[in-house]
CSV table of C-alpha atoms and ligand atoms in Angstrom, one decimal:
chain,number,residue,atom,x,y,z
Y,293,UNK,CA,18.3,28.3,-1.9
Y,294,UNK,CA,20.8,25.9,-0.2
Y,295,UNK,CA,23.9,26.3,-2.6
Y,296,UNK,CA,26.8,25.8,-0.3
Y,297,UNK,CA,30.2,25.8,-1.9
Y,298,UNK,CA,31.2,22.3,-2.7
Y,299,UNK,CA,34.7,21.1,-2.0
Y,300,UNK,CA,37.3,22.0,-4.5
Y,301,UNK,CA,35.2,23.9,-6.9
Y,302,UNK,CA,32.6,26.8,-7.3
Y,303,UNK,CA,29.1,26.3,-5.9
Y,304,UNK,CA,27.1,25.0,-9.1
Y,305,UNK,CA,23.3,25.2,-9.2
Y,306,UNK,CA,21.8,22.6,-11.0
Y,307,UNK,CA,18.2,21.4,-11.6
Y,308,UNK,CA,17.1,17.7,-10.9
Y,309,UNK,CA,13.9,16.0,-11.7
Y,310,UNK,CA,12.3,14.4,-9.0
Y,311,UNK,CA,10.8,11.7,-11.4
Y,312,UNK,CA,13.7,10.4,-12.9
Y,313,UNK,CA,16.8,12.1,-11.4
Y,314,UNK,CA,18.0,13.5,-14.7
Y,315,UNK,CA,19.9,16.8,-14.2
Y,316,UNK,CA,20.2,19.8,-16.5
Y,317,UNK,CA,21.8,23.1,-16.3
Y,318,UNK,CA,18.7,25.1,-16.9
Y,319,UNK,CA,15.2,24.9,-15.3
Y,320,UNK,CA,12.5,23.5,-17.7
Y,321,UNK,CA,8.9,23.1,-17.1
Y,322,UNK,CA,9.2,19.7,-18.6
Y,323,UNK,CA,11.9,17.2,-18.0
Y,324,UNK,CA,13.9,16.5,-21.1
Y,325,UNK,CA,14.5,13.1,-20.1
Y,326,UNK,CA,11.5,11.6,-18.9
Y,327,UNK,CA,8.9,14.3,-20.1
Y,328,UNK,CA,7.6,14.8,-16.5
Y,329,UNK,CA,5.8,18.3,-16.0
Y,330,UNK,CA,6.8,20.4,-13.0
Y,331,UNK,CA,9.3,18.1,-11.8
Y,332,UNK,CA,12.6,20.0,-12.1
Y,333,UNK,CA,13.8,21.3,-8.6
Y,334,UNK,CA,16.8,23.5,-7.9
Y,335,UNK,CA,19.9,21.2,-6.5
Y,336,UNK,CA,23.6,21.2,-6.0
Y,337,UNK,CA,26.0,19.5,-8.5
Y,338,UNK,CA,27.5,16.4,-7.0
Y,339,UNK,CA,31.4,17.2,-6.9
Y,340,UNK,CA,33.3,14.9,-9.3
Y,341,UNK,CA,35.1,12.7,-6.5
Y,342,UNK,CA,36.3,9.2,-7.1
Y,343,UNK,CA,33.7,8.3,-4.8
Y,344,UNK,CA,31.0,9.2,-6.8
Y,345,UNK,CA,32.4,7.7,-9.9
Y,346,UNK,CA,31.8,4.6,-7.9
Y,347,UNK,CA,28.3,4.5,-9.1
Y,348,UNK,CA,28.9,5.2,-12.7
Y,349,UNK,CA,31.9,3.1,-13.6
Y,350,UNK,CA,32.7,-0.6,-13.2
Y,351,UNK,CA,35.8,-1.8,-11.5
Y,352,UNK,CA,37.5,-4.9,-12.8
Y,353,UNK,CA,37.4,-7.0,-16.2
Y,354,UNK,CA,33.9,-7.3,-17.3
Y,355,UNK,CA,32.7,-10.8,-18.1
Y,356,UNK,CA,29.8,-12.3,-19.9
Y,357,UNK,CA,28.1,-15.3,-18.5
Y,358,UNK,CA,25.5,-17.7,-19.7
Y,359,UNK,CA,22.5,-18.5,-17.5
Y,360,UNK,CA,23.7,-21.9,-16.9
Y,361,UNK,CA,27.1,-20.7,-15.4
Y,362,UNK,CA,25.4,-18.5,-12.8
Y,363,UNK,CA,24.9,-20.6,-9.5
Y,364,UNK,CA,21.3,-19.8,-8.4
Y,365,UNK,CA,21.4,-18.6,-5.0
Y,366,UNK,CA,18.9,-19.6,-2.6
Y,367,UNK,CA,17.0,-16.4,-1.2
Y,368,UNK,CA,17.3,-16.9,2.5
Y,369,UNK,CA,14.1,-15.6,4.3
Y,370,UNK,CA,13.4,-14.7,7.8
Y,371,UNK,CA,9.9,-14.3,9.2
Y,372,UNK,CA,9.5,-10.9,10.6
Y,373,UNK,CA,7.1,-11.8,13.3
Y,374,UNK,CA,4.1,-10.5,11.5
Y,375,UNK,CA,2.7,-13.0,9.1
Y,376,UNK,CA,0.9,-10.1,7.5
Y,377,UNK,CA,4.1,-8.2,6.7
Y,378,UNK,CA,5.5,-11.6,5.4
Y,379,UNK,CA,2.9,-11.9,3.0
Y,380,UNK,CA,3.6,-8.5,1.5
Y,381,UNK,CA,7.2,-9.2,1.3
Y,382,UNK,CA,6.5,-12.5,-0.6
Y,383,UNK,CA,6.9,-14.8,2.2
Y,384,UNK,CA,9.6,-13.4,4.5
Y,385,UNK,CA,12.4,-10.7,4.6
Y,386,UNK,CA,15.0,-11.7,2.1
Y,387,UNK,CA,18.6,-11.2,3.5
Y,388,UNK,CA,20.4,-8.4,1.6
Y,389,UNK,CA,17.1,-6.8,0.3
Y,390,UNK,CA,16.2,-3.2,0.5
Y,391,UNK,CA,12.8,-2.3,1.5
Y,392,UNK,CA,11.3,1.2,1.3
Y,393,UNK,CA,8.2,1.9,3.4
Y,394,UNK,CA,6.2,4.9,2.6
Y,395,UNK,CA,3.2,6.3,4.4
Y,396,UNK,CA,1.6,9.5,5.8
Y,397,UNK,CA,3.0,11.0,9.2
Y,398,UNK,CA,1.5,9.1,12.0
Y,399,UNK,CA,0.2,6.3,10.1
Y,400,UNK,CA,2.3,3.8,12.1
Y,401,UNK,CA,5.4,3.3,10.3
Y,402,UNK,CA,7.7,3.6,13.4
Y,403,UNK,CA,5.4,1.6,15.3
Y,404,UNK,CA,5.4,-1.2,12.7
Y,405,UNK,CA,9.2,-1.3,12.4
Y,406,UNK,CA,9.8,-1.1,16.2
Y,407,UNK,CA,7.4,-3.9,16.8
Y,408,UNK,CA,9.2,-5.9,13.9
Y,409,UNK,CA,12.6,-5.1,15.1
Y,410,UNK,CA,11.8,-6.3,18.7
Y,411,UNK,CA,10.6,-9.6,17.5
Y,412,UNK,CA,13.6,-9.9,15.1
Y,413,UNK,CA,16.1,-8.8,17.6
Y,414,UNK,CA,15.3,-12.0,19.6
Y,415,UNK,CA,17.0,-14.2,16.9
Y,416,UNK,CA,19.1,-11.7,14.9
Y,417,UNK,CA,21.7,-8.7,15.6
Y,418,UNK,CA,19.5,-5.8,14.6
Y,419,UNK,CA,20.1,-2.0,14.6
Y,420,UNK,CA,17.3,0.8,14.7
Y,421,UNK,CA,18.7,4.2,13.4
Y,422,UNK,CA,16.3,6.9,14.3
Y,423,UNK,CA,16.9,10.4,12.9
Y,424,UNK,CA,13.4,11.7,13.7
Y,425,UNK,CA,12.9,10.8,17.4
Y,426,UNK,CA,14.9,10.8,20.4
Y,427,UNK,CA,16.1,7.5,21.9
Y,428,UNK,CA,13.8,8.5,24.8
Y,429,UNK,CA,10.9,8.6,22.8
Y,430,UNK,CA,11.7,5.5,21.1
Y,431,UNK,CA,12.1,3.7,24.5
Y,432,UNK,CA,8.9,5.1,25.6
Y,433,UNK,CA,7.2,3.9,22.6
Y,434,UNK,CA,8.7,0.4,23.3
Y,435,UNK,CA,7.3,0.5,26.9
Y,436,UNK,CA,3.9,1.3,25.5
Y,437,UNK,CA,4.0,-1.4,23.1
Y,438,UNK,CA,5.2,-3.8,25.7
Y,439,UNK,CA,7.5,-5.5,23.3
Y,440,UNK,CA,10.6,-7.5,24.6
Y,441,UNK,CA,13.3,-4.8,23.3
Y,442,UNK,CA,16.1,-5.3,25.8
Y,443,UNK,CA,18.1,-6.7,22.8
Y,444,UNK,CA,17.0,-4.1,20.2
Y,445,UNK,CA,20.2,-1.8,19.7
Y,446,UNK,CA,19.2,1.8,18.9
Y,447,UNK,CA,21.3,4.5,17.4
Y,448,UNK,CA,20.4,8.1,17.1
Y,449,UNK,CA,22.5,9.3,14.4
Y,450,UNK,CA,21.9,11.1,10.7
Y,451,UNK,CA,25.2,11.1,9.3
Y,452,UNK,CA,25.4,8.2,6.9
Y,453,UNK,CA,29.0,7.8,7.1
Y,454,UNK,CA,29.0,7.4,10.6
Y,455,UNK,CA,25.9,5.1,10.5
Y,456,UNK,CA,27.8,2.9,8.0
Y,457,UNK,CA,31.0,2.9,10.1
Y,458,UNK,CA,29.1,1.6,13.3
Y,459,UNK,CA,27.3,-0.9,11.1
Y,460,UNK,CA,30.3,-2.4,9.9
Y,461,UNK,CA,31.8,-2.7,13.4
Y,462,UNK,CA,28.4,-4.1,14.8
Y,463,UNK,CA,27.5,-6.2,11.9
Y,464,UNK,CA,23.7,-6.4,12.2
Y,465,UNK,CA,21.6,-8.5,10.1
Y,466,UNK,CA,18.9,-6.1,9.8
Y,467,UNK,CA,18.8,-2.3,9.7
Y,468,UNK,CA,16.1,0.3,10.0
Y,469,UNK,CA,16.6,3.8,9.0
Y,470,UNK,CA,13.9,6.0,10.1
Y,471,UNK,CA,13.7,8.2,7.9
Y,472,UNK,CA,15.7,8.4,4.7
Y,473,UNK,CA,14.8,12.1,4.7
Y,474,UNK,CA,16.6,12.7,7.8
Y,475,UNK,CA,20.2,11.3,6.9
Y,476,UNK,CA,22.8,13.2,5.1
Y,477,UNK,CA,26.1,12.7,3.8
Y,478,UNK,CA,29.1,15.1,4.0
Y,479,UNK,CA,29.8,14.2,0.2
Y,480,UNK,CA,26.9,16.4,-0.9
Y,481,UNK,CA,26.4,19.7,0.3
Y,482,UNK,CA,22.8,20.4,0.1
Y,483,UNK,CA,20.2,20.0,3.1
Y,484,UNK,CA,19.0,16.7,4.3
Y,485,UNK,CA,15.8,15.7,2.4
Y,486,UNK,CA,17.1,17.3,-0.9
Y,487,UNK,CA,17.0,15.1,-3.8
Y,488,UNK,CA,20.6,14.6,-4.3
Y,489,UNK,CA,21.1,13.9,-0.5
Y,490,UNK,CA,18.3,11.2,-0.6
Y,491,UNK,CA,19.7,9.6,-3.5
Y,492,UNK,CA,23.4,9.6,-2.4
Y,493,UNK,CA,22.7,8.4,1.1
Y,494,UNK,CA,20.3,5.7,-0.2
Y,495,UNK,CA,23.0,4.5,-2.7
Y,496,UNK,CA,25.5,4.1,0.1
Y,497,UNK,CA,23.1,2.3,2.1
Y,498,UNK,CA,21.9,0.2,-0.7
Y,499,UNK,CA,25.4,-0.8,-1.6
Y,500,UNK,CA,26.3,-1.5,2.0
Y,501,UNK,CA,23.1,-3.8,2.2
Y,502,UNK,CA,24.1,-5.6,-1.0
Y,503,UNK,CA,27.8,-6.1,-0.1
Y,504,UNK,CA,27.2,-7.4,3.5
Y,505,UNK,CA,23.9,-9.2,2.8
Y,506,UNK,CA,21.9,-7.2,5.5
Y,507,UNK,CA,18.4,-6.5,5.3
Y,508,UNK,CA,17.6,-2.8,5.1
Y,509,UNK,CA,14.4,-1.1,5.9
Y,510,UNK,CA,14.3,2.5,4.9
Y,511,UNK,CA,11.1,4.8,6.3
Y,512,UNK,CA,10.2,7.4,3.5
Y,513,UNK,CA,7.8,10.2,4.0
Y,514,UNK,CA,5.0,10.7,1.5
Y,515,UNK,CA,4.2,14.2,0.0
Y,516,UNK,CA,0.8,15.7,-0.1
Y,517,UNK,CA,0.3,14.4,-3.7
Y,518,UNK,CA,0.9,10.9,-2.3
Y,519,UNK,CA,4.3,10.1,-3.8
Y,520,UNK,CA,7.2,9.2,-1.8
Y,521,UNK,CA,9.1,12.3,-1.2
Y,522,UNK,CA,12.4,12.5,-2.7
Y,523,UNK,CA,13.2,11.4,-6.1
Y,524,UNK,CA,11.3,8.4,-7.6
Y,525,UNK,CA,14.7,7.1,-8.2
Y,526,UNK,CA,14.7,5.9,-4.8
Y,527,UNK,CA,11.9,3.5,-5.9
Y,528,UNK,CA,14.3,2.1,-8.9
Y,529,UNK,CA,17.3,1.6,-6.2
Y,530,UNK,CA,15.4,-0.6,-3.7
Y,531,UNK,CA,14.0,-4.1,-4.0
Y,532,UNK,CA,10.8,-3.6,-2.4
Y,533,UNK,CA,8.5,-0.6,-2.2
Y,534,UNK,CA,5.8,-0.9,0.5
Y,535,UNK,CA,2.8,1.7,1.2
Y,536,UNK,CA,1.4,1.7,4.6
Y,537,UNK,CA,-2.0,3.3,4.3
Y,538,UNK,CA,-5.1,3.9,6.2
Y,539,UNK,CA,-8.2,6.0,6.8
Y,540,UNK,CA,-7.4,8.5,9.5
Y,541,UNK,CA,-10.8,7.9,11.3
Y,542,UNK,CA,-10.5,4.0,11.3
Y,543,UNK,CA,-8.2,2.0,13.1
Y,544,UNK,CA,-7.2,-0.4,10.2
Y,545,UNK,CA,-4.3,-0.1,8.5
Y,546,UNK,CA,-3.4,-1.6,5.1
Y,547,UNK,CA,0.3,-2.4,4.0
Y,548,UNK,CA,0.4,-2.7,0.2
Y,549,UNK,CA,3.4,-3.7,-1.9
Y,550,UNK,CA,3.7,-1.5,-5.2
Y,551,UNK,CA,7.1,-3.0,-6.2
Y,552,UNK,CA,8.6,-6.3,-5.1
Y,553,UNK,CA,11.6,-8.0,-6.7
Y,554,UNK,CA,11.0,-10.9,-4.3
Y,555,UNK,CA,7.3,-11.5,-4.6
Y,556,UNK,CA,4.1,-10.5,-5.9
Y,557,UNK,CA,3.0,-6.7,-6.1
Y,558,UNK,CA,-0.4,-5.3,-5.1
Y,559,UNK,CA,-0.2,-7.9,-2.1
Y,560,UNK,CA,-1.8,-6.3,1.1
Y,561,UNK,CA,-1.4,-7.0,4.7
Y,562,UNK,CA,-4.1,-5.8,7.1
Y,563,UNK,CA,-3.3,-4.4,10.6
Y,564,UNK,CA,-5.2,-2.7,13.4
Y,565,UNK,CA,-3.8,0.0,15.4
Y,566,UNK,CA,-4.6,-0.6,19.1
Y,567,UNK,CA,-3.3,1.2,22.4
Y,568,UNK,CA,-0.8,-1.2,22.3
Y,569,UNK,CA,0.6,-0.9,19.0
Y,570,UNK,CA,-0.3,-2.7,15.7
Y,571,UNK,CA,-2.0,-6.0,15.8
Y,572,UNK,CA,-2.4,-8.1,12.7
Y,573,UNK,CA,-5.7,-9.0,11.1
Y,574,UNK,CA,-5.5,-12.3,9.6
Y,575,UNK,CA,-8.9,-12.7,8.7
Y,576,UNK,CA,-10.2,-9.4,7.4
Y,577,UNK,CA,-13.3,-10.5,6.1
Y,578,UNK,CA,-14.6,-11.4,9.4
Y,579,UNK,CA,-14.1,-7.8,10.7
Y,580,UNK,CA,-15.6,-5.8,7.7
Y,581,UNK,CA,-18.9,-8.0,7.5
Y,582,UNK,CA,-21.4,-7.5,10.1
Y,583,UNK,CA,-23.8,-10.5,9.8
Y,584,UNK,CA,-27.2,-9.4,10.8
Y,585,UNK,CA,-29.3,-11.9,12.7
Y,586,UNK,CA,-32.2,-11.0,10.3
Y,587,UNK,CA,-31.6,-9.9,6.9
Y,588,UNK,CA,-32.3,-6.1,6.7
Y,589,UNK,CA,-33.4,-4.0,3.8
Y,590,UNK,CA,-30.6,-2.2,2.2
Y,591,UNK,CA,-27.7,-4.4,3.2
Y,592,UNK,CA,-25.7,-6.5,0.6
Y,593,UNK,CA,-22.5,-8.4,1.0
Y,594,UNK,CA,-20.1,-8.3,-1.6
Y,595,UNK,CA,-16.6,-9.5,-2.3
Y,596,UNK,CA,-14.3,-7.0,-3.3
Y,597,UNK,CA,-10.4,-7.7,-3.9
Y,598,UNK,CA,-7.4,-6.0,-2.0
Y,599,UNK,CA,-4.4,-7.1,-4.1
Y,600,UNK,CA,-4.5,-10.9,-4.6
Y,601,UNK,CA,-6.7,-11.3,-1.6
Y,602,UNK,CA,-10.5,-11.4,-1.7
Y,603,UNK,CA,-12.1,-9.4,1.1
Y,604,UNK,CA,-16.0,-9.6,1.9
Y,605,UNK,CA,-17.4,-6.2,2.7
Y,606,UNK,CA,-21.0,-5.1,3.3
Y,607,UNK,CA,-22.5,-2.2,1.1
Y,608,UNK,CA,-25.4,-0.4,2.9
Y,609,UNK,CA,-27.9,1.9,1.0
Y,610,UNK,CA,-30.8,4.0,2.3
Y,611,UNK,CA,-33.2,5.4,0.0
Y,612,UNK,CA,-35.5,7.9,1.5
Y,613,UNK,CA,-38.0,10.3,-0.3
Y,614,UNK,CA,-36.5,13.7,-0.9
Y,615,UNK,CA,-38.0,17.1,-0.4
Y,616,UNK,CA,-35.2,18.8,-2.0
Y,617,UNK,CA,-35.5,20.2,-5.5
Y,618,UNK,CA,-32.0,18.3,-6.0
Y,619,UNK,CA,-32.1,14.8,-4.4
Y,620,UNK,CA,-28.9,14.0,-2.6
Y,621,UNK,CA,-26.5,11.3,-3.9
Y,622,UNK,CA,-24.0,10.5,-1.3
Y,623,UNK,CA,-21.5,7.6,-1.4
Y,624,UNK,CA,-19.1,6.9,1.3
Y,625,UNK,CA,-16.2,4.5,0.5
Y,626,UNK,CA,-17.3,4.4,-3.1
Y,627,UNK,CA,-17.2,6.6,-6.2
Y,628,UNK,CA,-20.1,9.2,-6.3
Y,629,UNK,CA,-20.2,9.5,-9.9
Y,630,UNK,CA,-20.4,5.8,-10.2
Y,631,UNK,CA,-23.4,5.8,-7.9
Y,632,UNK,CA,-25.2,8.4,-10.1
Y,633,UNK,CA,-24.2,6.4,-13.3
Y,634,UNK,CA,-25.8,3.2,-11.7
Y,635,UNK,CA,-29.1,5.0,-10.8
Y,636,UNK,CA,-29.3,6.2,-14.5
Y,637,UNK,CA,-28.9,2.4,-15.7
Y,638,UNK,CA,-31.5,1.3,-13.3
Y,639,UNK,CA,-33.8,4.0,-14.5
Y,640,UNK,CA,-33.0,3.5,-18.2
Y,641,UNK,CA,-33.0,-0.3,-18.4
Y,642,UNK,CA,-35.3,-1.2,-15.6
Y,643,UNK,CA,-37.5,1.5,-15.3
Y,644,UNK,CA,-36.9,2.1,-11.7
Y,645,UNK,CA,-36.9,5.8,-10.8
Y,646,UNK,CA,-35.2,7.4,-7.9
Y,647,UNK,CA,-35.2,11.0,-8.8
Y,648,UNK,CA,-37.6,11.9,-6.1
Y,649,UNK,CA,-35.4,9.9,-3.6
Y,650,UNK,CA,-32.2,10.6,-1.6
Y,651,UNK,CA,-29.8,7.8,-2.1
Y,652,UNK,CA,-26.9,7.2,0.6
Y,653,UNK,CA,-24.6,4.5,0.1
Y,654,UNK,CA,-21.9,3.4,2.4
Y,655,UNK,CA,-19.2,0.7,2.7
Y,656,UNK,CA,-19.0,-0.6,6.3
Y,657,UNK,CA,-15.7,-0.6,8.2
Y,658,UNK,CA,-14.2,2.6,6.5
Y,659,UNK,CA,-13.2,0.2,3.6
Y,660,UNK,CA,-12.7,2.2,0.2
Y,661,UNK,CA,-13.7,0.1,-2.8
Y,662,UNK,CA,-12.4,1.4,-6.2
Y,663,UNK,CA,-13.2,-1.3,-8.3
Y,664,UNK,CA,-16.2,-1.7,-10.7
Y,665,UNK,CA,-17.0,-5.2,-9.2
Y,666,UNK,CA,-19.1,-3.3,-6.5
Y,667,UNK,CA,-21.5,-2.1,-9.0
Y,668,UNK,CA,-23.9,-5.0,-8.7
Y,669,UNK,CA,-23.9,-4.6,-4.8
Y,670,UNK,CA,-24.6,-1.1,-4.9
Y,671,UNK,CA,-27.5,-1.6,-7.2
Y,672,UNK,CA,-29.0,-4.3,-5.2
Y,673,UNK,CA,-28.6,-2.4,-2.1
Y,674,UNK,CA,-30.5,0.6,-3.5
Y,675,UNK,CA,-33.1,-1.4,-4.9
Y,676,UNK,CA,-33.4,-3.3,-1.5
Y,677,UNK,CA,-33.8,-0.2,0.3
Y,678,UNK,CA,-36.3,1.3,-2.1
Y,679,UNK,CA,-38.6,-1.8,-2.2
Y,680,UNK,CA,-38.2,-2.5,1.5
Y,681,UNK,CA,-37.2,-5.9,0.3
Y,682,UNK,CA,-34.3,-8.0,1.9
Y,683,UNK,CA,-31.8,-10.1,0.3
Y,684,UNK,CA,-31.2,-13.0,2.5
Y,685,UNK,CA,-28.0,-12.7,4.8
Y,686,UNK,CA,-26.3,-15.8,3.3
Y,687,UNK,CA,-26.0,-14.3,-0.4
Y,688,UNK,CA,-23.0,-12.5,-1.7
Y,689,UNK,CA,-22.7,-10.6,-4.9
Y,690,UNK,CA,-20.1,-9.2,-7.2
Y,691,UNK,CA,-20.1,-7.9,-10.7
Y,692,UNK,CA,-19.7,-4.9,-13.0
Y,693,UNK,CA,-22.8,-3.1,-14.6
Y,694,UNK,CA,-22.2,-1.5,-18.0
Y,695,UNK,CA,-24.2,1.5,-19.4
Y,696,UNK,CA,-26.4,-0.8,-21.6
Y,697,UNK,CA,-27.6,-2.7,-18.6
Y,698,UNK,CA,-25.4,-5.8,-19.0
Y,699,UNK,CA,-23.7,-7.3,-16.4
Y,700,UNK,CA,-19.9,-7.6,-17.2
Y,701,UNK,CA,-17.3,-10.3,-15.6
Y,702,UNK,CA,-14.6,-8.9,-13.1
Y,703,UNK,CA,-11.1,-10.2,-12.4
Y,704,UNK,CA,-10.5,-12.9,-9.9
Y,705,UNK,CA,-14.0,-14.4,-10.2
Y,706,UNK,CA,-12.8,-17.9,-8.8
Y,707,UNK,CA,-11.1,-16.5,-5.6
Y,708,UNK,CA,-14.1,-14.2,-5.0
Y,709,UNK,CA,-16.3,-17.4,-5.2
Y,710,UNK,CA,-13.9,-19.4,-3.0
Y,711,UNK,CA,-13.9,-16.8,-0.3
Y,712,UNK,CA,-17.6,-16.4,-0.2
Y,713,UNK,CA,-17.9,-20.3,0.2
Y,714,UNK,CA,-15.0,-20.5,2.8
Y,715,UNK,CA,-17.1,-18.0,4.9
Y,716,UNK,CA,-20.3,-19.9,4.9
Y,717,UNK,CA,-22.5,-18.1,2.3
Y,718,UNK,CA,-25.0,-20.2,0.4
Y,719,UNK,CA,-26.0,-18.1,-2.6
Y,720,UNK,CA,-23.7,-16.3,-4.9
Y,721,UNK,CA,-25.2,-13.7,-7.5
Y,722,UNK,CA,-22.4,-13.2,-10.2
Y,723,UNK,CA,-21.7,-12.3,-13.9
Y,724,UNK,CA,-22.5,-15.2,-16.1
Y,725,UNK,CA,-19.1,-15.0,-17.6
Y,726,UNK,CA,-17.6,-15.4,-14.1
Y,727,UNK,CA,-20.0,-18.5,-13.3
Y,728,UNK,CA,-17.7,-21.7,-12.8
Y,729,UNK,CA,-18.0,-24.5,-15.1
Y,730,UNK,CA,-18.8,-27.1,-12.7
Y,731,UNK,CA,-21.4,-26.9,-9.6
Y,732,UNK,CA,-20.0,-25.7,-6.3
Y,733,UNK,CA,-21.2,-28.3,-3.5
Y,734,UNK,CA,-23.4,-26.4,-1.1
Y,735,UNK,CA,-23.8,-23.1,-2.9
Y,736,UNK,CA,-26.4,-21.9,-5.2
Y,737,UNK,CA,-24.9,-19.9,-8.2
Y,738,UNK,CA,-26.8,-17.3,-9.7
Y,739,UNK,CA,-25.5,-16.3,-13.0
Y,740,UNK,CA,-26.8,-13.0,-14.5
Y,741,UNK,CA,-26.1,-11.2,-17.6
Y,742,UNK,CA,-28.9,-8.8,-17.8
Y,743,UNK,CA,-30.2,-6.0,-15.5
Y,744,UNK,CA,-33.8,-7.7,-15.5
Y,745,UNK,CA,-32.3,-10.8,-14.1
Y,746,UNK,CA,-30.9,-9.1,-11.1
Y,747,UNK,CA,-34.4,-7.6,-10.3
Y,748,UNK,CA,-35.7,-10.9,-10.0
Y,749,UNK,CA,-33.1,-11.7,-7.5
Y,750,UNK,CA,-35.0,-9.6,-4.8
F,1381,LIG,P1,4.0,6.2,14.4
F,1381,LIG,O1,4.7,4.8,14.3
F,1381,LIG,O2,4.9,7.2,15.1
F,1381,LIG,O3,3.8,6.9,12.9
F,1381,LIG,P2,5.0,7.3,11.6
F,1381,LIG,O4,6.2,6.9,12.1
F,1381,LIG,O5,4.2,6.6,10.5
F,1381,LIG,O6,4.8,8.9,11.8
F,1381,LIG,O7,2.6,6.1,14.7
F,1381,LIG,C1,2.0,7.2,15.6
F,1381,LIG,C2,0.6,7.2,15.6
F,1381,LIG,O8,0.1,5.9,16.2
F,1381,LIG,C3,0.1,8.0,16.7
F,1381,LIG,O9,-1.0,8.9,16.3
F,1381,LIG,C4,-0.2,7.3,17.8
F,1381,LIG,C5,-0.6,5.9,17.2
F,1381,LIG,N1,-0.3,4.9,18.1
F,1381,LIG,C6,-1.4,4.0,18.8
F,1381,LIG,O10,-2.6,4.2,18.7
F,1381,LIG,N2,-1.0,3.0,19.7
F,1381,LIG,C7,0.2,2.9,20.0
F,1381,LIG,O11,0.5,1.8,20.6
F,1381,LIG,C8,1.4,3.4,19.5
F,1381,LIG,C9,2.7,3.3,19.7
F,1381,LIG,C10,1.0,4.5,18.5
F,1382,LIG,MG1,7.9,7.7,12.5
């Protein structure tokens, strides 16, 4: 328990909800305010100082305006040097915006920000505040990255008041706080990383960013459950929330916008981690599809979607005679239950039986496909392997398969089609409802609405 006596009063233990930040005097299994279960944790009450009143009260005479009175500000955006990062930010970094970057430890958050800041420091005054690593560690990394960082200014400090005092003096245009869980304020007397600390520090930093027009990147840790550690209120306080994710075994990293006041959400940027830092992958479709010289049985190319961006991936299946009493169903990068369901649909509606076969399905390149648009590709790959028949390697498929054996439309059919055409595919098998009204030049469109029609495609 980290209840230390706050200034000018008795230590008061309260309970804060990690979901909505609501506070209560008693612990409860369910938050009375937002209804979240198991979210109340022990905390220390904020002393009622005028500083804290700042966030609840408004100074000056309030005034009501009509929309017409309000001068619309032009958002000033700066390119970060990574076009993939600019894309998720909605077209560059907005001055005065606060961006929270979350991700597992070791995924590359510090690397990404250090590379970005090195590029930015050539054009703008910047400040990189590190609370986790020593200055030596940061400079070692800079050497390894080979980025020009002579002008990047570093600060190893964790007290938010001292950070802000220096920031006021130095007037940087971009600040990185790596990470928000390590900074603390003397206003709140709990340990760094506690809900009230994180919230109060973030509030002070956000206020500074808004008042001075400084762009602020906050690095946030991710808990085991996958949510940003610290209160969810942090997500409400910032303009943009980005998640940096990737498969531990793969060198590809995806940065995803889950909230963005200055752009679209679910936008993704793709990077590859190399021995010299992160490199952007501007044409991800090219890396995930290995075009075979000759078509091979069991390989099907599909168009999936990552955010608003269509992505070509290869689905491979291997169907081999099983000698076990329980044939194996293994799906890598796909949902295993979905695979079992698709095989059942195949048996029931097309009479293709695989109960005496082991079925392995894999998405090439360590990509995870969670959307149902992969159904058709999985089905065709399994069929192709079972019958040892190939699908020509200039064919692309996408579509959802229903339990009644119907082929259902998926979102973003038009973009998927465009991506396939752009990469030179000549034949697209797709749900009838997704078929374009007009013919597309140089591409054969194969609309399907029933499973039986799919079987004819092989
Ligand atoms: P880091 O940016 O420190 O992660 P985070 O700040 O998200 O915790 O990334 C560290 C990982 O990246 C580490 O496992 C080593 C790897 N890495 C490279 O592969 N190449 C590089 O050039 C660098 C700097 C790191
Ligand atoms: Mg780090």
